[in-house]
Amino acid sequence: MSRNTLSLLMNSLDLPNFETIDELSELIGLSSRLLYCLSMKSSRYYTFKNIPKRNGSLREISIPSYTLHIVQRWILHEILNKITPSTRAMAYRKGRGFGHKQNAFYHAHTLYGLSVDLKDFFPCILSNKVYTLFANIGYNSFAATVLTNLCTLNGKLPQGSACSPAISNLVCISLDKRLIGLCEKRGIRFTRYADDMYFSCDNKVILLKTFPIIQKIIEDDGFVINIKKVHFHTPSNKKIITGVTVVSYAKEDIIKLKAPRDFKRKIRTEIFQSITSGNYSNMGHILGEIAYVDYIEKENGAAYLARVKKYIRDVGQKIQYFPELVKEYNSNLFFVDLEILKYYDIQKIQRTEEYENFEDTYKKRREYILKHGIEDICDYKNWPEHIIFSE
């Protein structure tokens, strides 16, 4: 592609152009000396953190410094977000047609599915690919090199950078197009959600025969398939696509999307622990998880949000003997339309069965907080003197 053509491309996309570090400095609003240091010695401007994966191993997250993060956000907004990924890239994009839910629904009406996971996705994207991306947009050798240095770490795309998700989508445009072309000729549906690829169709034989070709195309592009995470879905087993379970009811011709059962069980556990301990520091995170599940399942007949609220009310009834817990519950209502919880004064207990329920509630909570090492915020000042609380 000629330089004039590249210049026209940059103008049509309204991309900022620069040919020296001083020009980039004026565009971003940071000193040229600082930008030079960030681009030439980027490894000095990262901290590293290991977080556990589902399989128990650790994933290294590279966290850019505040200044480098500002620069990467500028590159993201002013350059990367102005370029459109392939039509089958479903992650890291805004719009009603993208995301976990839309990705799953795209394959909902097919009988057979093939789930393929790319191993070490971001680290497999090397600096030369990032440089080629910026050069193909229209940046000269110097500018493409500076942008590449600002977006990569030790020759690879770091996990933790603001630019990495968008760059991964753009670098994979050629890979996506090759797979789209292959699949369209065979009547196969294809989408890619970051490192998770999904292929589906109604012909089992065609799908299985196409897999070796898919594998070759992926490897030709420099990526590696995680064979342990390759799954073949049939009508007789669960179709799980990027964490969303697709349930088909043939008689009613109904498709339902469901969040993972383990994930919903985890939310219930977190709610129970907050209410039982009186510690609501994690409430924002829990509400985010609830919102995600509600978004996935809101078209289903039984509303998930209604079930969660009922569960919160049920757990709330188990702490009504504890004034400290009741106070915290009412001060941190998960939802504004939940009723205020009333404290049940244990001094007023008269009936035998009521007293037995009170004792059982206390013992179960005591066992729970001791088992999980939770601090007990209750002081039991007004509790009957003849009850002995033992550890």
mmCIF file of C-alpha atoms in Angstrom:
data_model
loop_
_atom_site.group_PDB
_atom_site.id
_atom_site.type_symbol
_atom_site.label_atom_id
_atom_site.label_comp_id
_atom_site.label_asym_id
_atom_site.label_seq_id
_atom_site.Cartn_x
_atom_site.Cartn_y
_atom_site.Cartn_z
ATOM 1 C CA MET A 1 0.000 0.000 0.000
ATOM 2 C CA SER A 2 1.459 3.356 -1.045
ATOM 3 C CA ARG A 3 2.234 6.151 1.394
ATOM 4 C CA ASN A 4 -0.452 8.343 -0.227
ATOM 5 C CA THR A 5 -3.055 5.616 0.241
ATOM 6 C CA LEU A 6 -2.045 5.161 3.886
ATOM 7 C CA SER A 7 -2.278 8.920 4.414
ATOM 8 C CA LEU A 8 -5.805 8.895 3.002
ATOM 9 C CA LEU A 9 -6.688 5.999 5.306
ATOM 10 C CA MET A 10 -5.461 7.886 8.366
ATOM 11 C CA ASN A 11 -7.381 11.014 7.319
ATOM 12 C CA SER A 12 -10.579 9.037 6.743
ATOM 13 C CA LEU A 13 -10.312 7.510 10.216
ATOM 14 C CA ASP A 14 -9.400 10.885 11.756
ATOM 15 C CA LEU A 15 -6.251 9.429 13.321
ATOM 16 C CA PRO A 16 -3.657 11.704 14.938
ATOM 17 C CA ASN A 17 -0.465 11.819 12.909
ATOM 18 C CA PHE A 18 3.055 12.433 14.222
ATOM 19 C CA GLU A 19 6.557 11.872 12.924
ATOM 20 C CA THR A 20 8.657 12.971 15.905
ATOM 21 C CA ILE A 21 8.507 12.509 19.681
ATOM 22 C CA ASP A 22 7.928 16.272 20.052
ATOM 23 C CA GLU A 23 4.819 16.092 17.871
ATOM 24 C CA LEU A 24 3.500 13.180 19.945
ATOM 25 C CA SER A 25 4.251 15.201 23.066
ATOM 26 C CA GLU A 26 2.030 18.041 21.826
ATOM 27 C CA LEU A 27 -0.774 15.605 20.988
ATOM 28 C CA ILE A 28 -0.807 13.848 24.374
ATOM 29 C CA GLY A 29 0.222 16.763 26.571
ATOM 30 C CA LEU A 30 3.191 15.061 28.222
ATOM 31 C CA SER A 31 6.846 16.029 27.956
ATOM 32 C CA SER A 32 8.875 14.538 25.114
ATOM 33 C CA ARG A 33 11.499 13.377 27.626
ATOM 34 C CA LEU A 34 8.904 11.426 29.591
ATOM 35 C CA LEU A 35 7.449 9.876 26.433
ATOM 36 C CA TYR A 36 10.924 8.870 25.342
ATOM 37 C CA CYS A 37 11.534 7.109 28.678
ATOM 38 C CA LEU A 38 8.129 5.394 28.557
ATOM 39 C CA SER A 39 8.752 4.080 25.057
ATOM 40 C CA MET A 40 12.415 3.087 25.411
ATOM 41 C CA LYS A 41 12.366 1.726 28.976
ATOM 42 C CA SER A 42 8.783 0.556 29.336
ATOM 43 C CA SER A 43 9.639 -2.390 31.624
ATOM 44 C CA ARG A 44 10.520 0.111 34.364
ATOM 45 C CA TYR A 45 6.968 1.421 34.348
ATOM 46 C CA TYR A 46 5.158 -1.823 35.187
ATOM 47 C CA THR A 47 4.419 -3.678 38.397
ATOM 48 C CA PHE A 48 3.461 -7.335 38.358
ATOM 49 C CA LYS A 49 0.788 -9.323 40.141
ATOM 50 C CA ASN A 50 -0.107 -13.005 39.995
ATOM 51 C CA ILE A 51 -3.776 -13.963 40.160
ATOM 52 C CA PRO A 52 -5.087 -17.545 40.329
ATOM 53 C CA LYS A 53 -6.704 -19.183 37.308
ATOM 54 C CA ARG A 54 -9.607 -21.617 37.579
ATOM 55 C CA ASN A 55 -7.240 -24.556 37.132
ATOM 56 C CA GLY A 56 -5.153 -23.463 40.129
ATOM 57 C CA SER A 57 -2.198 -22.071 38.177
ATOM 58 C CA LEU A 58 -1.254 -18.392 38.232
ATOM 59 C CA ARG A 59 -1.694 -15.698 35.596
ATOM 60 C CA GLU A 60 0.708 -12.746 35.607
ATOM 61 C CA ILE A 61 -0.930 -9.342 35.280
ATOM 62 C CA SER A 62 1.293 -6.467 34.183
ATOM 63 C CA ILE A 63 0.045 -3.215 35.693
ATOM 64 C CA PRO A 64 1.312 -0.044 33.966
ATOM 65 C CA SER A 65 2.234 3.014 35.999
ATOM 66 C CA TYR A 66 -0.273 5.850 36.191
ATOM 67 C CA THR A 67 1.575 7.878 33.537
ATOM 68 C CA LEU A 68 1.952 4.962 31.133
ATOM 69 C CA HIS A 69 -1.695 4.098 31.673
ATOM 70 C CA ILE A 70 -2.668 7.641 30.619
ATOM 71 C CA VAL A 71 -0.640 7.280 27.419
ATOM 72 C CA GLN A 72 -2.132 3.864 26.661
ATOM 73 C CA ARG A 73 -5.659 5.203 27.221
ATOM 74 C CA TRP A 74 -4.905 8.007 24.754
ATOM 75 C CA ILE A 75 -3.719 5.482 22.146
ATOM 76 C CA LEU A 76 -6.840 3.404 22.785
ATOM 77 C CA HIS A 77 -9.309 6.277 22.370
ATOM 78 C CA GLU A 78 -7.546 8.280 19.665
ATOM 79 C CA ILE A 79 -6.326 5.415 17.474
ATOM 80 C CA LEU A 80 -7.390 1.854 18.261
ATOM 81 C CA ASN A 81 -11.092 2.440 18.955
ATOM 82 C CA LYS A 82 -11.475 4.151 15.576
ATOM 83 C CA ILE A 83 -10.621 0.939 13.714
ATOM 84 C CA THR A 84 -13.314 -1.713 13.332
ATOM 85 C CA PRO A 85 -12.426 -5.347 14.144
ATOM 86 C CA SER A 86 -13.838 -8.265 12.158
ATOM 87 C CA THR A 87 -17.567 -8.950 12.262
ATOM 88 C CA ARG A 88 -17.006 -12.122 14.305
ATOM 89 C CA ALA A 89 -14.913 -10.553 17.078
ATOM 90 C CA MET A 90 -17.369 -10.478 19.983
ATOM 91 C CA ALA A 91 -15.197 -9.315 22.914
ATOM 92 C CA TYR A 92 -13.985 -5.863 23.990
ATOM 93 C CA ARG A 93 -16.587 -4.062 21.880
ATOM 94 C CA LYS A 94 -19.524 -1.792 22.565
ATOM 95 C CA GLY A 95 -22.906 -2.321 20.973
ATOM 96 C CA ARG A 96 -25.962 -4.529 21.210
ATOM 97 C CA GLY A 97 -24.522 -7.109 18.828
ATOM 98 C CA PHE A 98 -21.482 -8.027 20.930
ATOM 99 C CA GLY A 99 -20.685 -9.609 24.289
ATOM 100 C CA HIS A 100 -21.040 -12.969 26.091
ATOM 101 C CA LYS A 101 -24.773 -13.164 25.601
ATOM 102 C CA GLN A 102 -24.852 -12.275 21.904
ATOM 103 C CA ASN A 103 -21.946 -14.632 21.272
ATOM 104 C CA ALA A 104 -23.857 -17.540 22.813
ATOM 105 C CA PHE A 105 -27.142 -16.703 21.125
ATOM 106 C CA TYR A 106 -25.469 -16.588 17.695
ATOM 107 C CA HIS A 107 -24.887 -20.365 17.994
ATOM 108 C CA ALA A 108 -28.092 -21.206 19.895
ATOM 109 C CA HIS A 109 -30.016 -22.792 17.011
ATOM 110 C CA THR A 110 -27.310 -25.168 15.742
ATOM 111 C CA LEU A 111 -27.067 -28.824 16.786
ATOM 112 C CA TYR A 112 -23.323 -29.333 17.079
ATOM 113 C CA GLY A 113 -20.633 -27.066 18.470
ATOM 114 C CA LEU A 114 -16.863 -26.977 18.773
ATOM 115 C CA SER A 115 -15.205 -24.845 21.449
ATOM 116 C CA VAL A 116 -11.535 -23.931 20.878
ATOM 117 C CA ASP A 117 -9.336 -22.043 23.344
ATOM 118 C CA LEU A 118 -6.106 -20.263 22.382
ATOM 119 C CA LYS A 119 -3.235 -20.780 24.803
ATOM 120 C CA ASP A 120 -1.423 -17.715 26.240
ATOM 121 C CA PHE A 121 -3.399 -15.428 23.947
ATOM 122 C CA PHE A 122 -1.900 -11.995 24.739
ATOM 123 C CA PRO A 123 1.733 -13.188 25.112
ATOM 124 C CA CYS A 124 1.453 -14.911 21.697
ATOM 125 C CA ILE A 125 0.941 -11.489 20.106
ATOM 126 C CA LEU A 126 4.513 -10.318 19.571
ATOM 127 C CA SER A 127 5.836 -6.818 18.957
ATOM 128 C CA ASN A 128 6.303 -7.413 15.226
ATOM 129 C CA LYS A 129 2.559 -7.975 14.826
ATOM 130 C CA VAL A 130 1.766 -4.815 16.776
ATOM 131 C CA TYR A 131 4.283 -2.857 14.687
ATOM 132 C CA THR A 132 2.700 -4.185 11.482
ATOM 133 C CA LEU A 133 -0.721 -3.116 12.750
ATOM 134 C CA PHE A 134 0.355 0.502 13.274
ATOM 135 C CA ALA A 135 2.382 0.552 10.030
ATOM 136 C CA ASN A 136 -0.588 -0.752 8.026
ATOM 137 C CA ILE A 137 -2.770 1.995 9.474
ATOM 138 C CA GLY A 138 -0.395 4.564 7.994
ATOM 139 C CA TYR A 139 2.190 5.440 10.648
ATOM 140 C CA ASN A 140 5.785 5.762 9.470
ATOM 141 C CA SER A 141 8.532 3.533 10.837
ATOM 142 C CA PHE A 142 9.415 5.849 13.735
ATOM 143 C CA ALA A 143 5.827 6.447 14.837
ATOM 144 C CA ALA A 144 4.902 2.751 14.529
ATOM 145 C CA THR A 145 7.944 1.825 16.622
ATOM 146 C CA VAL A 146 7.099 4.320 19.376
ATOM 147 C CA LEU A 147 3.455 3.202 19.514
ATOM 148 C CA THR A 148 4.535 -0.441 19.595
ATOM 149 C CA ASN A 149 6.977 0.195 22.456
ATOM 150 C CA LEU A 150 4.280 1.993 24.445
ATOM 151 C CA CYS A 151 1.820 -0.894 24.002
ATOM 152 C CA THR A 152 4.094 -3.920 24.472
ATOM 153 C CA LEU A 153 6.322 -5.273 27.215
ATOM 154 C CA ASN A 154 9.441 -7.362 26.614
ATOM 155 C CA GLY A 155 8.409 -7.965 23.035
ATOM 156 C CA LYS A 156 4.893 -9.167 23.832
ATOM 157 C CA LEU A 157 1.393 -7.843 24.435
ATOM 158 C CA PRO A 158 0.999 -7.514 28.224
ATOM 159 C CA GLN A 159 -2.085 -8.650 30.066
ATOM 160 C CA GLY A 160 -3.144 -5.607 32.058
ATOM 161 C CA SER A 161 -2.553 -2.846 29.532
ATOM 162 C CA ALA A 162 -5.533 -0.739 28.440
ATOM 163 C CA CYS A 163 -4.522 -1.240 24.796
ATOM 164 C CA SER A 164 -4.071 -5.007 24.784
ATOM 165 C CA PRO A 165 -7.723 -6.068 24.294
ATOM 166 C CA ALA A 166 -8.289 -3.719 21.335
ATOM 167 C CA ILE A 167 -4.919 -4.579 19.774
ATOM 168 C CA SER A 168 -5.679 -8.302 20.047
ATOM 169 C CA ASN A 169 -8.926 -7.813 18.109
ATOM 170 C CA LEU A 170 -7.196 -5.801 15.381
ATOM 171 C CA VAL A 171 -4.203 -8.130 15.088
ATOM 172 C CA CYS A 172 -6.638 -11.041 14.673
ATOM 173 C CA ILE A 173 -8.529 -9.447 11.753
ATOM 174 C CA SER A 174 -6.653 -11.534 9.178
ATOM 175 C CA LEU A 175 -7.075 -14.707 11.254
ATOM 176 C CA ASP A 176 -10.796 -14.032 11.683
ATOM 177 C CA LYS A 177 -11.246 -13.404 7.954
ATOM 178 C CA ARG A 178 -9.537 -16.674 7.027
ATOM 179 C CA LEU A 179 -11.736 -18.599 9.452
ATOM 180 C CA ILE A 180 -14.872 -16.777 8.288
ATOM 181 C CA GLY A 181 -14.073 -17.683 4.690
ATOM 182 C CA LEU A 182 -13.435 -21.318 5.598
ATOM 183 C CA CYS A 183 -16.612 -21.632 7.660
ATOM 184 C CA GLU A 184 -18.974 -19.858 5.266
ATOM 185 C CA LYS A 185 -18.094 -22.344 2.497
ATOM 186 C CA ARG A 186 -19.080 -25.221 4.805
ATOM 187 C CA GLY A 187 -22.169 -23.782 6.447
ATOM 188 C CA ILE A 188 -20.408 -23.374 9.786
ATOM 189 C CA ARG A 189 -21.011 -20.482 12.156
ATOM 190 C CA PHE A 190 -17.910 -18.937 13.748
ATOM 191 C CA THR A 191 -17.253 -16.335 16.438
ATOM 192 C CA ARG A 192 -14.241 -15.390 18.539
ATOM 193 C CA TYR A 193 -14.519 -13.997 22.054
ATOM 194 C CA ALA A 194 -10.909 -12.978 22.831
ATOM 195 C CA ASP A 195 -9.117 -16.340 23.049
ATOM 196 C CA ASP A 196 -12.329 -18.433 22.962
ATOM 197 C CA MET A 197 -13.432 -19.543 19.510
ATOM 198 C CA TYR A 198 -16.690 -21.294 18.794
ATOM 199 C CA PHE A 199 -17.754 -23.135 15.650
ATOM 200 C CA SER A 200 -21.216 -24.635 15.142
ATOM 201 C CA CYS A 201 -23.396 -26.222 12.497
ATOM 202 C CA ASP A 202 -26.021 -28.950 12.028
ATOM 203 C CA ASN A 203 -23.642 -31.434 10.405
ATOM 204 C CA LYS A 204 -21.442 -33.323 12.847
ATOM 205 C CA VAL A 205 -19.170 -34.829 10.188
ATOM 206 C CA ILE A 206 -18.419 -31.515 8.479
ATOM 207 C CA LEU A 207 -17.572 -29.873 11.810
ATOM 208 C CA LEU A 208 -15.171 -32.637 12.858
ATOM 209 C CA LYS A 209 -13.511 -32.801 9.436
ATOM 210 C CA THR A 210 -12.989 -29.027 9.438
ATOM 211 C CA PHE A 211 -11.176 -28.970 12.791
ATOM 212 C CA PRO A 212 -7.718 -29.948 11.412
ATOM 213 C CA ILE A 213 -7.962 -27.098 8.864
ATOM 214 C CA ILE A 214 -9.021 -24.707 11.632
ATOM 215 C CA GLN A 215 -6.036 -25.814 13.706
ATOM 216 C CA LYS A 216 -3.613 -25.248 10.812
ATOM 217 C CA ILE A 217 -4.955 -21.729 10.120
ATOM 218 C CA ILE A 218 -4.635 -20.821 13.804
ATOM 219 C CA GLU A 219 -1.088 -22.150 14.055
ATOM 220 C CA ASP A 220 -0.083 -20.444 10.796
ATOM 221 C CA ASP A 221 -1.059 -17.154 12.435
ATOM 222 C CA GLY A 222 1.256 -17.772 15.394
ATOM 223 C CA PHE A 223 -1.287 -18.974 17.965
ATOM 224 C CA VAL A 224 -1.465 -22.286 19.824
ATOM 225 C CA ILE A 225 -4.619 -24.246 20.613
ATOM 226 C CA ASN A 226 -5.028 -25.455 24.186
ATOM 227 C CA ILE A 227 -5.992 -29.044 23.362
ATOM 228 C CA LYS A 228 -7.202 -29.670 26.923
ATOM 229 C CA LYS A 229 -9.894 -27.033 26.404
ATOM 230 C CA VAL A 230 -11.208 -28.236 23.062
ATOM 231 C CA HIS A 231 -14.796 -29.404 23.577
ATOM 232 C CA PHE A 232 -17.299 -30.906 21.172
ATOM 233 C CA HIS A 233 -20.973 -30.270 21.956
ATOM 234 C CA THR A 234 -23.842 -32.455 20.770
ATOM 235 C CA PRO A 235 -27.609 -32.222 21.368
ATOM 236 C CA SER A 236 -27.177 -34.711 24.231
ATOM 237 C CA ASN A 237 -24.736 -32.635 26.313
ATOM 238 C CA LYS A 238 -24.545 -29.067 27.532
ATOM 239 C CA LYS A 239 -23.664 -26.364 25.044
ATOM 240 C CA ILE A 240 -21.553 -23.887 27.005
ATOM 241 C CA ILE A 241 -20.273 -20.895 25.053
ATOM 242 C CA THR A 242 -17.960 -18.410 26.811
ATOM 243 C CA GLY A 243 -19.487 -19.338 30.149
ATOM 244 C CA VAL A 244 -23.110 -19.113 28.994
ATOM 245 C CA THR A 245 -25.186 -22.302 28.878
ATOM 246 C CA VAL A 246 -27.543 -22.602 25.916
ATOM 247 C CA VAL A 247 -30.649 -24.663 26.693
ATOM 248 C CA SER A 248 -32.922 -25.710 23.837
ATOM 249 C CA TYR A 249 -36.529 -26.861 24.308
ATOM 250 C CA ALA A 250 -37.393 -28.548 21.003
ATOM 251 C CA LYS A 251 -41.114 -29.063 21.657
ATOM 252 C CA GLU A 252 -41.742 -25.396 22.411
ATOM 253 C CA ASP A 253 -39.020 -24.209 19.995
ATOM 254 C CA ILE A 254 -37.588 -22.104 22.833
ATOM 255 C CA ILE A 255 -33.970 -21.176 23.486
ATOM 256 C CA LYS A 256 -32.867 -20.076 26.949
ATOM 257 C CA LEU A 257 -29.515 -18.702 28.035
ATOM 258 C CA LYS A 258 -28.303 -19.443 31.556
ATOM 259 C CA ALA A 259 -25.315 -18.315 33.591
ATOM 260 C CA PRO A 260 -23.148 -21.113 35.044
ATOM 261 C CA ARG A 261 -24.712 -22.870 38.030
ATOM 262 C CA ASP A 262 -21.450 -22.719 39.999
ATOM 263 C CA PHE A 263 -21.292 -18.958 39.460
ATOM 264 C CA LYS A 264 -24.821 -18.475 40.803
ATOM 265 C CA ARG A 265 -24.011 -20.705 43.763
ATOM 266 C CA LYS A 266 -20.952 -18.527 44.434
ATOM 267 C CA ILE A 267 -23.158 -15.411 44.506
ATOM 268 C CA ARG A 268 -25.494 -17.016 47.057
ATOM 269 C CA THR A 269 -22.499 -17.919 49.224
ATOM 270 C CA GLU A 270 -21.200 -14.336 49.096
ATOM 271 C CA ILE A 271 -24.639 -12.953 49.994
ATOM 272 C CA PHE A 272 -24.968 -15.390 52.904
ATOM 273 C CA GLN A 273 -21.537 -14.486 54.248
ATOM 274 C CA SER A 274 -22.226 -10.735 54.071
ATOM 275 C CA ILE A 275 -25.550 -10.992 55.907
ATOM 276 C CA THR A 276 -24.313 -13.532 58.469
ATOM 277 C CA SER A 277 -21.141 -11.606 59.304
ATOM 278 C CA GLY A 278 -22.492 -8.063 58.917
ATOM 279 C CA ASN A 279 -19.589 -7.237 56.583
ATOM 280 C CA TYR A 280 -20.873 -5.650 53.365
ATOM 281 C CA SER A 281 -17.534 -4.424 51.996
ATOM 282 C CA ASN A 282 -17.958 -6.786 49.032
ATOM 283 C CA MET A 283 -21.496 -5.669 48.224
ATOM 284 C CA GLY A 284 -20.579 -3.706 45.079
ATOM 285 C CA HIS A 285 -18.843 -6.743 43.623
ATOM 286 C CA ILE A 286 -21.808 -8.982 44.477
ATOM 287 C CA LEU A 287 -24.278 -6.569 42.863
ATOM 288 C CA GLY A 288 -22.137 -6.571 39.724
ATOM 289 C CA GLU A 289 -22.282 -10.377 39.603
ATOM 290 C CA ILE A 290 -26.046 -10.329 40.127
ATOM 291 C CA ALA A 291 -26.461 -7.779 37.331
ATOM 292 C CA TYR A 292 -24.435 -9.975 34.975
ATOM 293 C CA VAL A 293 -26.574 -13.070 35.648
ATOM 294 C CA ASP A 294 -29.780 -11.042 35.371
ATOM 295 C CA TYR A 295 -28.580 -9.682 32.020
ATOM 296 C CA ILE A 296 -27.894 -13.194 30.715
ATOM 297 C CA GLU A 297 -31.167 -14.684 31.963
ATOM 298 C CA LYS A 298 -33.639 -11.808 31.880
ATOM 299 C CA GLU A 299 -35.564 -13.210 28.877
ATOM 300 C CA ASN A 300 -36.202 -16.477 30.718
ATOM 301 C CA GLY A 301 -39.579 -17.111 32.311
ATOM 302 C CA ALA A 302 -38.472 -17.086 35.959
ATOM 303 C CA ALA A 303 -36.768 -13.790 36.814
ATOM 304 C CA TYR A 304 -33.374 -14.348 38.431
ATOM 305 C CA LEU A 305 -33.494 -10.998 40.225
ATOM 306 C CA ALA A 306 -36.742 -11.953 41.992
ATOM 307 C CA ARG A 307 -35.190 -15.219 43.181
ATOM 308 C CA VAL A 308 -32.115 -13.420 44.527
ATOM 309 C CA LYS A 309 -34.264 -10.954 46.470
ATOM 310 C CA LYS A 310 -36.252 -13.820 47.981
ATOM 311 C CA TYR A 311 -33.006 -15.496 49.016
ATOM 312 C CA ILE A 312 -31.791 -12.269 50.664
ATOM 313 C CA ARG A 313 -35.059 -11.987 52.594
ATOM 314 C CA ASP A 314 -34.834 -15.640 53.683
ATOM 315 C CA VAL A 315 -31.272 -15.235 54.964
ATOM 316 C CA GLY A 316 -32.300 -11.987 56.665
ATOM 317 C CA GLN A 317 -34.870 -13.842 58.740
ATOM 318 C CA LYS A 318 -32.062 -15.915 60.243
ATOM 319 C CA ILE A 319 -30.334 -12.894 61.794
ATOM 320 C CA GLN A 320 -33.360 -11.211 63.395
ATOM 321 C CA TYR A 321 -32.157 -12.196 66.889
ATOM 322 C CA PHE A 322 -28.902 -10.259 66.389
ATOM 323 C CA PRO A 323 -29.357 -6.464 66.731
ATOM 324 C CA GLU A 324 -25.893 -5.659 65.312
ATOM 325 C CA LEU A 325 -26.551 -7.751 62.190
ATOM 326 C CA VAL A 326 -30.031 -6.274 61.738
ATOM 327 C CA LYS A 327 -28.565 -2.769 61.911
ATOM 328 C CA GLU A 328 -25.934 -3.560 59.267
ATOM 329 C CA TYR A 329 -28.513 -5.290 57.058
ATOM 330 C CA ASN A 330 -30.783 -2.234 57.094
ATOM 331 C CA SER A 331 -27.855 0.130 56.506
ATOM 332 C CA ASN A 332 -26.663 -1.880 53.498
ATOM 333 C CA LEU A 333 -29.786 -3.025 51.694
ATOM 334 C CA PHE A 334 -28.801 -4.877 48.528
ATOM 335 C CA PHE A 335 -31.867 -3.437 46.785
ATOM 336 C CA VAL A 336 -33.919 -0.365 47.688
ATOM 337 C CA ASP A 337 -37.212 -2.240 47.366
ATOM 338 C CA LEU A 338 -36.280 -4.791 50.065
ATOM 339 C CA GLU A 339 -38.169 -4.405 53.322
ATOM 340 C CA ILE A 340 -36.440 -3.069 56.414
ATOM 341 C CA LEU A 341 -35.594 -5.970 58.718
ATOM 342 C CA LYS A 342 -37.093 -5.940 62.220
ATOM 343 C CA TYR A 343 -35.121 -7.011 65.258
ATOM 344 C CA TYR A 344 -36.750 -9.804 67.245
ATOM 345 C CA ASP A 345 -36.115 -9.221 70.956
ATOM 346 C CA ILE A 346 -35.070 -12.577 72.422
ATOM 347 C CA GLN A 347 -36.175 -11.445 75.880
ATOM 348 C CA LYS A 348 -39.755 -11.727 74.657
ATOM 349 C CA ILE A 349 -39.496 -15.360 73.585
ATOM 350 C CA GLN A 350 -42.121 -17.390 75.402
ATOM 351 C CA ARG A 351 -43.047 -20.434 73.367
ATOM 352 C CA THR A 352 -40.822 -23.531 73.535
ATOM 353 C CA GLU A 353 -40.622 -24.047 69.763
ATOM 354 C CA GLU A 354 -39.656 -20.406 69.284
ATOM 355 C CA TYR A 355 -36.887 -20.725 71.831
ATOM 356 C CA GLU A 356 -35.593 -23.895 70.176
ATOM 357 C CA ASN A 357 -35.504 -22.087 66.833
ATOM 358 C CA PHE A 358 -33.534 -19.261 68.433
ATOM 359 C CA GLU A 359 -30.968 -21.676 69.905
ATOM 360 C CA ASP A 360 -30.615 -23.528 66.617
ATOM 361 C CA THR A 361 -30.109 -20.262 64.724
ATOM 362 C CA TYR A 362 -27.420 -19.151 67.146
ATOM 363 C CA LYS A 363 -25.529 -22.472 67.048
ATOM 364 C CA LYS A 364 -25.533 -22.687 63.257
ATOM 365 C CA ARG A 365 -24.273 -19.140 62.870
ATOM 366 C CA ARG A 366 -21.613 -19.659 65.551
ATOM 367 C CA GLU A 367 -20.369 -22.792 63.786
ATOM 368 C CA TYR A 368 -20.302 -20.981 60.441
ATOM 369 C CA ILE A 369 -18.280 -17.949 61.539
ATOM 370 C CA LEU A 370 -15.807 -20.108 63.475
ATOM 371 C CA LYS A 371 -15.341 -22.438 60.500
ATOM 372 C CA HIS A 372 -14.650 -19.545 58.110
ATOM 373 C CA GLY A 373 -12.631 -17.418 60.525
ATOM 374 C CA ILE A 374 -15.132 -14.547 60.443
ATOM 375 C CA GLU A 375 -15.002 -11.835 63.099
ATOM 376 C CA ASP A 376 -18.127 -11.801 65.252
ATOM 377 C CA ILE A 377 -19.464 -8.239 65.588
ATOM 378 C CA CYS A 378 -22.206 -9.214 68.071
ATOM 379 C CA ASP A 379 -21.752 -8.605 71.822
ATOM 380 C CA TYR A 380 -24.820 -10.549 73.102
ATOM 381 C CA LYS A 381 -25.467 -8.025 75.905
ATOM 382 C CA ASN A 382 -29.215 -8.589 76.066
ATOM 383 C CA TRP A 383 -29.155 -12.331 75.686
ATOM 384 C CA PRO A 384 -30.547 -14.594 78.478
ATOM 385 C CA GLU A 385 -28.000 -15.165 81.246
ATOM 386 C CA HIS A 386 -28.565 -18.932 81.448
ATOM 387 C CA ILE A 387 -27.328 -19.508 77.885
ATOM 388 C CA ILE A 388 -23.651 -20.487 77.790
ATOM 389 C CA PHE A 389 -21.797 -19.622 74.600
ATOM 390 C CA SER A 390 -18.878 -21.897 73.986
ATOM 391 C CA GLU A 391 -16.338 -21.763 71.199
#
